[in-house]
XYZ file of C-alpha atoms in Angstrom:
464
model
C 23.548 -18.009 -11.125
C 22.754 -18.328 -7.442
C 24.019 -17.458 -3.970
C 25.985 -14.317 -3.137
C 26.761 -13.435 -6.778
C 23.036 -13.351 -7.560
C 22.386 -11.088 -4.557
C 25.100 -8.729 -5.808
C 23.553 -8.703 -9.286
C 20.157 -7.982 -7.701
C 21.538 -4.972 -5.823
C 23.175 -3.698 -9.014
C 19.898 -4.193 -10.903
C 17.963 -2.104 -8.364
C 20.616 0.630 -8.515
C 20.536 0.575 -12.331
C 16.749 0.844 -12.348
C 16.793 3.820 -9.993
C 19.452 5.561 -12.093
C 17.557 4.923 -15.328
C 14.382 6.447 -13.894
C 15.729 9.294 -11.783
C 18.888 10.381 -13.593
C 18.503 9.328 -17.232
C 14.749 10.114 -17.225
C 13.818 6.789 -18.852
C 10.091 6.151 -18.457
C 9.499 3.849 -15.452
C 7.537 1.376 -17.601
C 10.494 0.853 -19.950
C 13.157 1.001 -17.229
C 11.490 -1.577 -14.998
C 10.778 -3.985 -17.853
C 14.333 -3.661 -19.164
C 15.909 -4.314 -15.764
C 13.482 -7.183 -15.130
C 14.373 -8.983 -18.362
C 18.141 -8.511 -17.971
C 18.121 -9.586 -14.322
C 15.884 -12.565 -15.099
C 18.220 -13.836 -17.816
C 21.289 -13.387 -15.608
C 19.408 -15.084 -12.759
C 18.920 -18.239 -14.816
C 15.442 -17.869 -16.295
C 15.577 -19.583 -19.735
C 14.760 -17.825 -22.991
C 11.847 -20.159 -23.726
C 9.621 -22.551 -21.780
C 11.312 -25.880 -21.051
C 9.359 -29.090 -20.513
C 10.954 -31.564 -18.141
C 10.720 -35.332 -18.433
C 8.371 -35.458 -15.426
C 5.826 -33.255 -17.222
C 6.584 -30.031 -15.351
C 7.440 -26.828 -17.193
C 10.098 -24.241 -16.446
C 8.744 -20.888 -17.588
C 10.833 -18.851 -20.015
C 11.445 -15.140 -19.600
C 8.522 -14.186 -21.862
C 6.096 -16.330 -19.827
C 7.379 -14.927 -16.543
C 7.037 -11.338 -17.794
C 3.541 -12.076 -19.103
C 2.469 -13.669 -15.823
C 3.804 -10.745 -13.797
C 2.148 -8.198 -16.052
C -1.248 -9.887 -16.075
C -1.254 -10.414 -12.309
C -1.758 -6.678 -11.782
C -4.909 -6.635 -13.885
C -6.274 -9.775 -12.251
C -5.611 -8.533 -8.714
C -5.785 -4.745 -8.276
C -6.412 -3.484 -11.828
C -10.199 -3.162 -11.591
C -9.879 -2.091 -7.960
C -7.728 0.874 -9.004
C -10.143 1.804 -11.805
C -13.218 1.634 -9.560
C -11.473 3.482 -6.740
C -10.323 6.238 -9.073
C -13.821 6.509 -10.570
C -15.312 6.916 -7.092
C -12.805 9.694 -6.469
C -13.650 11.411 -9.742
C -17.386 11.290 -9.020
C -16.882 12.537 -5.459
C -14.922 15.488 -6.803
C -17.478 16.199 -9.538
C -20.404 16.368 -7.104
C -18.554 18.297 -4.398
C -18.708 15.341 -1.997
C -14.931 15.375 -1.517
C -15.103 18.991 -0.402
C -17.891 18.110 2.020
C -15.793 15.318 3.511
C -12.872 17.710 3.848
C -15.114 20.071 5.802
C -16.142 17.225 8.125
C -12.571 16.110 8.798
C -11.364 19.638 9.495
C -14.236 20.235 11.927
C -13.394 17.030 13.840
C -9.634 17.512 14.299
C -9.393 21.248 13.741
C -7.929 23.119 10.770
C -4.400 23.060 12.218
C -3.863 19.291 12.003
C -5.024 18.014 8.590
C -1.924 15.822 8.179
C -2.704 14.014 11.416
C -6.347 13.675 10.403
C -5.566 12.008 7.076
C -2.909 9.775 8.679
C -5.331 8.467 11.304
C -8.065 8.112 8.699
C -5.740 5.954 6.603
C -4.738 3.874 9.632
C -8.364 3.025 10.417
C -9.373 2.368 6.818
C -6.482 -0.011 6.087
C -7.349 -2.411 8.914
C -9.961 -4.145 6.730
C -8.804 -2.828 3.328
C -5.605 -3.256 1.296
C -3.511 -0.093 1.431
C -3.523 0.201 -2.394
C -7.312 0.354 -2.458
C -7.452 2.555 0.627
C -5.138 5.173 -0.873
C -7.135 5.369 -4.087
C -10.411 5.699 -2.186
C -9.147 8.331 0.271
C -7.091 10.352 -2.207
C -9.979 12.695 -3.131
C -10.314 13.648 0.545
C -6.572 14.286 0.701
C -6.726 16.576 -2.335
C -9.742 18.445 -1.008
C -8.048 18.922 2.380
C -5.010 20.382 0.620
C -7.262 22.930 -1.076
C -9.203 23.570 2.096
C -6.301 24.065 4.516
C -3.346 25.097 2.349
C -0.973 22.469 3.749
C 1.680 20.694 1.697
C 0.253 18.199 -0.792
C 3.364 16.027 -0.352
C 3.041 16.019 3.449
C -0.580 14.934 3.127
C 0.349 12.192 0.660
C 3.096 10.857 2.926
C 0.827 10.906 5.990
C -1.993 9.113 4.174
C 0.387 6.515 2.776
C 2.050 5.922 6.151
C -1.240 5.635 8.020
C -2.547 3.056 5.558
C 0.731 1.134 5.570
C 1.020 0.815 9.354
C -2.250 -1.028 9.910
C -1.776 -2.991 6.663
C 1.312 -4.769 8.027
C 0.505 -4.812 11.746
C -3.170 -5.374 12.445
C -5.400 -8.337 11.555
C -7.722 -8.895 9.750
C -5.445 -7.708 6.940
C -4.268 -10.921 5.219
C -0.539 -10.761 6.026
C -0.660 -10.475 9.838
C -3.502 -12.955 10.215
C -1.706 -15.510 8.026
C 1.542 -15.019 9.963
C -0.292 -15.410 13.272
C -1.735 -18.736 12.178
C 1.606 -19.950 10.815
C 3.399 -19.085 14.068
C 0.705 -20.800 16.183
C -0.734 -17.635 17.693
C -3.915 -17.697 15.630
C -5.895 -18.224 18.831
C -4.442 -15.014 20.239
C -5.506 -12.573 17.526
C -6.634 -9.961 20.044
C -3.099 -9.968 21.454
C -1.667 -9.579 17.944
C -4.110 -6.761 17.203
C -3.298 -5.026 20.485
C 0.447 -5.219 19.926
C -0.039 -4.123 16.314
C -2.002 -1.066 17.388
C 0.589 -0.268 20.059
C 3.558 -0.529 17.693
C 1.665 1.591 15.162
C 2.015 4.588 17.483
C 5.781 5.150 17.055
C 5.505 4.300 13.355
C 2.791 6.921 12.838
C 4.627 9.464 14.983
C 7.863 9.042 13.034
C 6.016 9.224 9.729
C 4.175 12.381 10.812
C 7.415 14.158 11.724
C 9.067 13.079 8.470
C 6.018 14.139 6.427
C 6.128 17.629 7.910
C 9.849 17.797 7.092
C 9.762 16.446 3.529
C 6.664 18.477 2.698
C 8.839 21.587 2.873
C 11.463 20.066 0.572
C 9.424 18.387 -2.180
C 6.626 19.932 -4.224
C 4.059 17.838 -6.100
C 2.494 18.796 -9.418
C -0.784 19.688 -7.680
C 0.947 21.962 -5.169
C -0.564 25.426 -4.925
C 1.654 28.493 -4.815
C 0.303 30.621 -1.985
C -2.158 30.343 0.860
C -4.237 33.114 -0.674
C -4.644 31.226 -3.910
C -5.653 28.062 -2.058
C -8.387 29.778 -0.053
C -9.697 31.530 -3.123
C -9.704 28.322 -5.161
C -11.511 26.433 -2.412
C -14.190 29.072 -1.970
C -14.713 29.262 -5.714
C -15.079 25.495 -5.881
C -17.694 25.461 -3.107
C -19.627 28.291 -4.769
C -19.578 26.496 -8.124
C -21.518 23.552 -6.651
C -24.192 25.882 -5.216
C -25.075 23.209 -2.646
C -22.746 20.468 -1.416
C -24.151 16.944 -0.801
C -25.014 15.865 2.734
C -22.331 14.342 4.917
C -23.981 10.904 4.796
C -24.305 10.853 1.011
C -20.757 12.111 0.633
C -19.379 9.400 2.917
C -21.445 6.472 1.598
C -19.382 5.665 -1.555
C -16.285 5.332 0.660
C -17.748 3.955 3.884
C -20.004 1.263 2.401
C -17.170 -0.547 0.509
C -15.031 -0.441 3.653
C -17.853 -1.923 5.755
C -18.501 -4.636 3.162
C -14.834 -5.664 3.057
C -14.660 -5.595 6.852
C -17.740 -7.854 7.128
C -16.083 -10.352 4.807
C -13.078 -10.553 7.116
C -15.290 -10.823 10.194
C -17.249 -13.653 8.580
C -13.992 -15.497 7.926
C -12.586 -14.969 11.428
C -15.830 -15.985 13.181
C -16.395 -18.914 10.797
C -19.880 -17.846 9.763
C -21.613 -20.379 7.542
C -24.450 -20.637 5.035
C -25.983 -17.846 3.000
C -24.733 -15.096 5.324
C -21.117 -16.226 4.841
C -21.597 -16.476 1.057
C -23.107 -12.989 0.785
C -20.491 -11.428 3.056
C -17.686 -13.042 1.069
C -19.172 -11.982 -2.273
C -19.916 -8.370 -1.377
C -16.674 -8.146 0.614
C -14.524 -8.932 -2.423
C -12.641 -5.721 -3.212
C -13.934 -5.534 -6.792
C -17.572 -6.034 -5.776
C -17.359 -3.749 -2.746
C -15.895 -0.910 -4.797
C -18.452 -1.562 -7.529
C -21.120 -0.869 -4.903
C -19.264 2.343 -4.068
C -19.266 3.318 -7.753
C -23.027 2.722 -7.941
C -23.607 4.913 -4.881
C -21.403 7.634 -6.378
C -23.311 7.456 -9.662
C -26.611 7.769 -7.771
C -25.199 10.868 -6.111
C -24.180 12.234 -9.509
C -27.698 11.640 -10.872
C -29.411 13.258 -7.881
C -27.134 16.280 -8.331
C -28.463 16.704 -11.861
C -25.099 15.893 -13.444
C -25.948 12.547 -15.012
C -24.958 13.724 -18.494
C -21.367 14.096 -17.343
C -20.983 10.410 -16.428
C -19.540 9.363 -19.802
C -16.935 12.120 -19.876
C -16.009 11.617 -16.229
C -15.532 7.885 -16.801
C -13.463 8.519 -19.917
C -11.244 11.037 -18.116
C -10.751 8.587 -15.256
C -9.611 5.817 -17.598
C -7.144 8.185 -19.268
C -5.700 9.070 -15.870
C -5.583 5.530 -14.517
C -4.100 3.944 -17.655
C -0.478 5.034 -17.095
C -0.734 4.122 -13.411
C -1.924 0.619 -14.252
C 0.833 -0.036 -16.763
C 3.638 1.192 -14.524
C 2.163 -0.816 -11.651
C 2.069 -3.882 -13.908
C 5.735 -3.344 -14.772
C 6.523 -3.357 -11.049
C 4.686 -6.677 -10.757
C 6.844 -8.041 -13.575
C 9.977 -7.214 -11.587
C 8.573 -8.948 -8.513
C 7.642 -12.022 -10.560
C 11.072 -12.196 -12.176
C 12.831 -11.938 -8.812
C 10.652 -14.660 -7.282
C 11.422 -16.903 -10.282
C 15.168 -16.802 -9.574
C 17.033 -18.471 -6.692
C 17.118 -15.422 -4.398
C 14.266 -16.459 -2.077
C 15.414 -20.130 -1.786
C 18.948 -18.910 -1.050
C 17.669 -16.706 1.783
C 15.654 -19.607 3.194
C 18.621 -21.978 3.051
C 20.900 -19.535 4.868
C 18.427 -18.221 7.431
C 20.223 -19.985 10.327
C 23.099 -17.494 10.056
C 20.777 -14.753 11.321
C 19.257 -16.616 14.279
C 21.624 -15.095 16.839
C 20.137 -11.596 16.595
C 16.834 -12.348 18.325
C 13.822 -10.163 17.534
C 15.837 -8.382 14.827
C 16.009 -11.659 12.876
C 12.362 -11.702 11.711
C 12.587 -7.966 11.003
C 15.693 -8.260 8.812
C 14.474 -11.377 7.033
C 11.136 -9.764 6.167
C 12.902 -6.534 5.132
C 15.192 -8.450 2.761
C 12.265 -10.314 1.218
C 10.163 -7.131 0.995
C 12.918 -5.186 -0.726
C 13.636 -8.096 -3.060
C 10.178 -8.883 -4.365
C 7.924 -5.922 -3.510
C 4.888 -7.432 -1.801
C 4.502 -6.870 1.942
C 1.993 -9.715 2.213
C 4.363 -12.127 0.458
C 7.227 -10.982 2.694
C 5.120 -11.511 5.822
C 3.817 -14.956 4.893
C 7.178 -16.182 3.550
C 9.061 -14.995 6.630
C 6.500 -16.628 8.916
C 6.924 -19.901 7.042
C 10.708 -19.754 7.486
C 10.439 -18.914 11.189
C 7.779 -21.461 12.130
C 10.236 -24.327 12.824
C 12.703 -21.931 14.485
C 10.481 -20.344 17.126
C 11.793 -22.588 19.898
C 15.419 -21.883 18.954
C 14.755 -18.140 18.844
C 13.069 -18.205 22.253
C 9.737 -17.077 20.819
C 7.569 -20.091 21.575
C 5.304 -18.311 24.100
C 2.070 -16.704 22.826
C 3.300 -13.221 23.784
C 6.639 -13.593 22.008
C 4.951 -15.282 19.068
C 2.606 -12.316 18.706
C 5.521 -9.895 19.008
C 7.336 -11.869 16.323
C 4.346 -11.349 13.994
C 4.625 -7.605 14.563
C 8.401 -7.652 14.008
C 7.795 -9.406 10.691
C 5.279 -6.686 9.799
C 7.845 -3.993 10.609
C 10.312 -5.650 8.258
C 7.657 -6.054 5.572
C 7.211 -2.293 5.365
C 10.960 -1.675 4.938
C 11.063 -0.433 2.223
C 8.516 0.360 -0.487
C 10.280 1.099 -3.771
C 9.912 0.596 -7.522
C 8.990 -3.108 -7.444
C 6.065 -2.416 -5.092
C 2.703 -1.567 -6.656
C 1.900 0.629 -3.652
C 4.926 2.815 -4.473
C 3.465 3.606 -7.889
C -0.064 4.124 -6.572
C 1.183 6.668 -4.011
C 3.623 8.351 -6.397
C 1.210 8.724 -9.307
C -1.924 9.645 -7.358
C 0.183 11.975 -5.198
C 1.331 13.908 -8.272
C 5.018 13.070 -7.805
C 7.827 11.888 -10.061
C 9.578 8.563 -9.347
C 12.604 10.453 -8.022
C 10.324 12.285 -5.579
C 8.772 8.935 -4.721
C 12.111 7.682 -3.399
C 12.440 10.773 -1.211
C 8.904 10.448 0.132
C 7.325 6.971 -0.065
C 10.549 4.952 0.132
C 12.010 7.168 2.862
C 8.878 7.264 5.030
C 8.527 3.472 4.953
C 12.145 3.290 6.135
C 11.326 5.723 8.946
C 8.258 3.670 9.913
C 10.245 0.434 9.895
C 13.076 1.815 12.043
C 10.713 3.441 14.565
C 8.696 0.225 14.775
C 11.576 -2.196 15.306
C 13.162 0.094 17.894
C 9.928 0.044 19.900
C 9.509 -3.703 19.330
C 13.006 -4.291 20.743
C 12.087 -2.328 23.857
C 8.919 -4.392 24.251
C 10.918 -7.616 23.850
C 12.895 -6.725 26.956
C 9.702 -6.973 29.022
C 7.731 -9.668 27.145
C 8.579 -13.336 27.601
């Protein structure tokens, strides 16, 4: 099956998956795998591997499912484990509470949602949003206990802040790849400037929505009353006797971020030799977070809590296990979709959308994002489709080319749902059910996308 009928089946598959999870209460792992297999078979994926006469192989449904499942563990699996372990150790030593104190003192106790949103925005410039959320989640939880604000509002703000810079601002992989593909790689500062500018309405819209939805949805870690929150926080601080220093508390989070940022800088500036090799090695997400784990363990040892390391690690693995498997199921769905004819069909019929100007890259990226889950894949694929069309679309100038990159990024955040690993990271670490995830994570990414493209359209009226 291909063409319009396959698109209709895809829409029905997404609806069925949402109904299975939210209404029939089928576990997301089972629901996603079931929908993936059924859609894959309808979409033309064979039952078994088929070897062609030219030596190539068409993967069967079992191979596609296996490849999608394993890709999670080879890409972000260890990253999630290390990030969660850092969070556990920061909580055990009281470092997360110390960081919460620092943040509140900087922005004031009345604006913790804004503080965590801006923190996420900065962190995700050099770091993938999945990793950034896991690393910053302990601070979010501590701020909830410290200030008494809605846990859901804090989760939505952190997620939105991370997401905005992830799709808009190099050196994150998607925007920098799109810039090079669209021949504006020599104008990265312009892309970064426009990305930062367009982030403002996205963050503002997300902040307003977070404050609204925080009153409607309650997470499992939501406290009942302000009095209980203050009492719990004070009791926690007293139980540690003495909190770690600000520097030691920040090091397990800041050092991995700096290492990953240096790796991107080394790539952009074309550093060579041993310096480039070391920056690339230590800047790999797994290695950088491993360094963060080591620093957190050192902090645990200096706090006299070394004997708790085994139990803390074991508890972390028990917590992360379900998250990893549901995330892997989401990767299976993305792999199955990309193995059908949906993406080629969109590419072949892209000319029908060329008349809508700057909305064309936005819609194309949004369709690809919604279809296969990965923002980076949506960005790079859309850029590849648009590259030969830039002259036709009137976007051949450096300024319009850079704006096109940002429009693609806006589409690539619209929307995050069940086939996106980030959806499951935010939902699970935020203490929410999948149904709540649609109301929060999916909805806020829609808000960000709409606010962004509206502002991008206004800019396109003045940029040529």
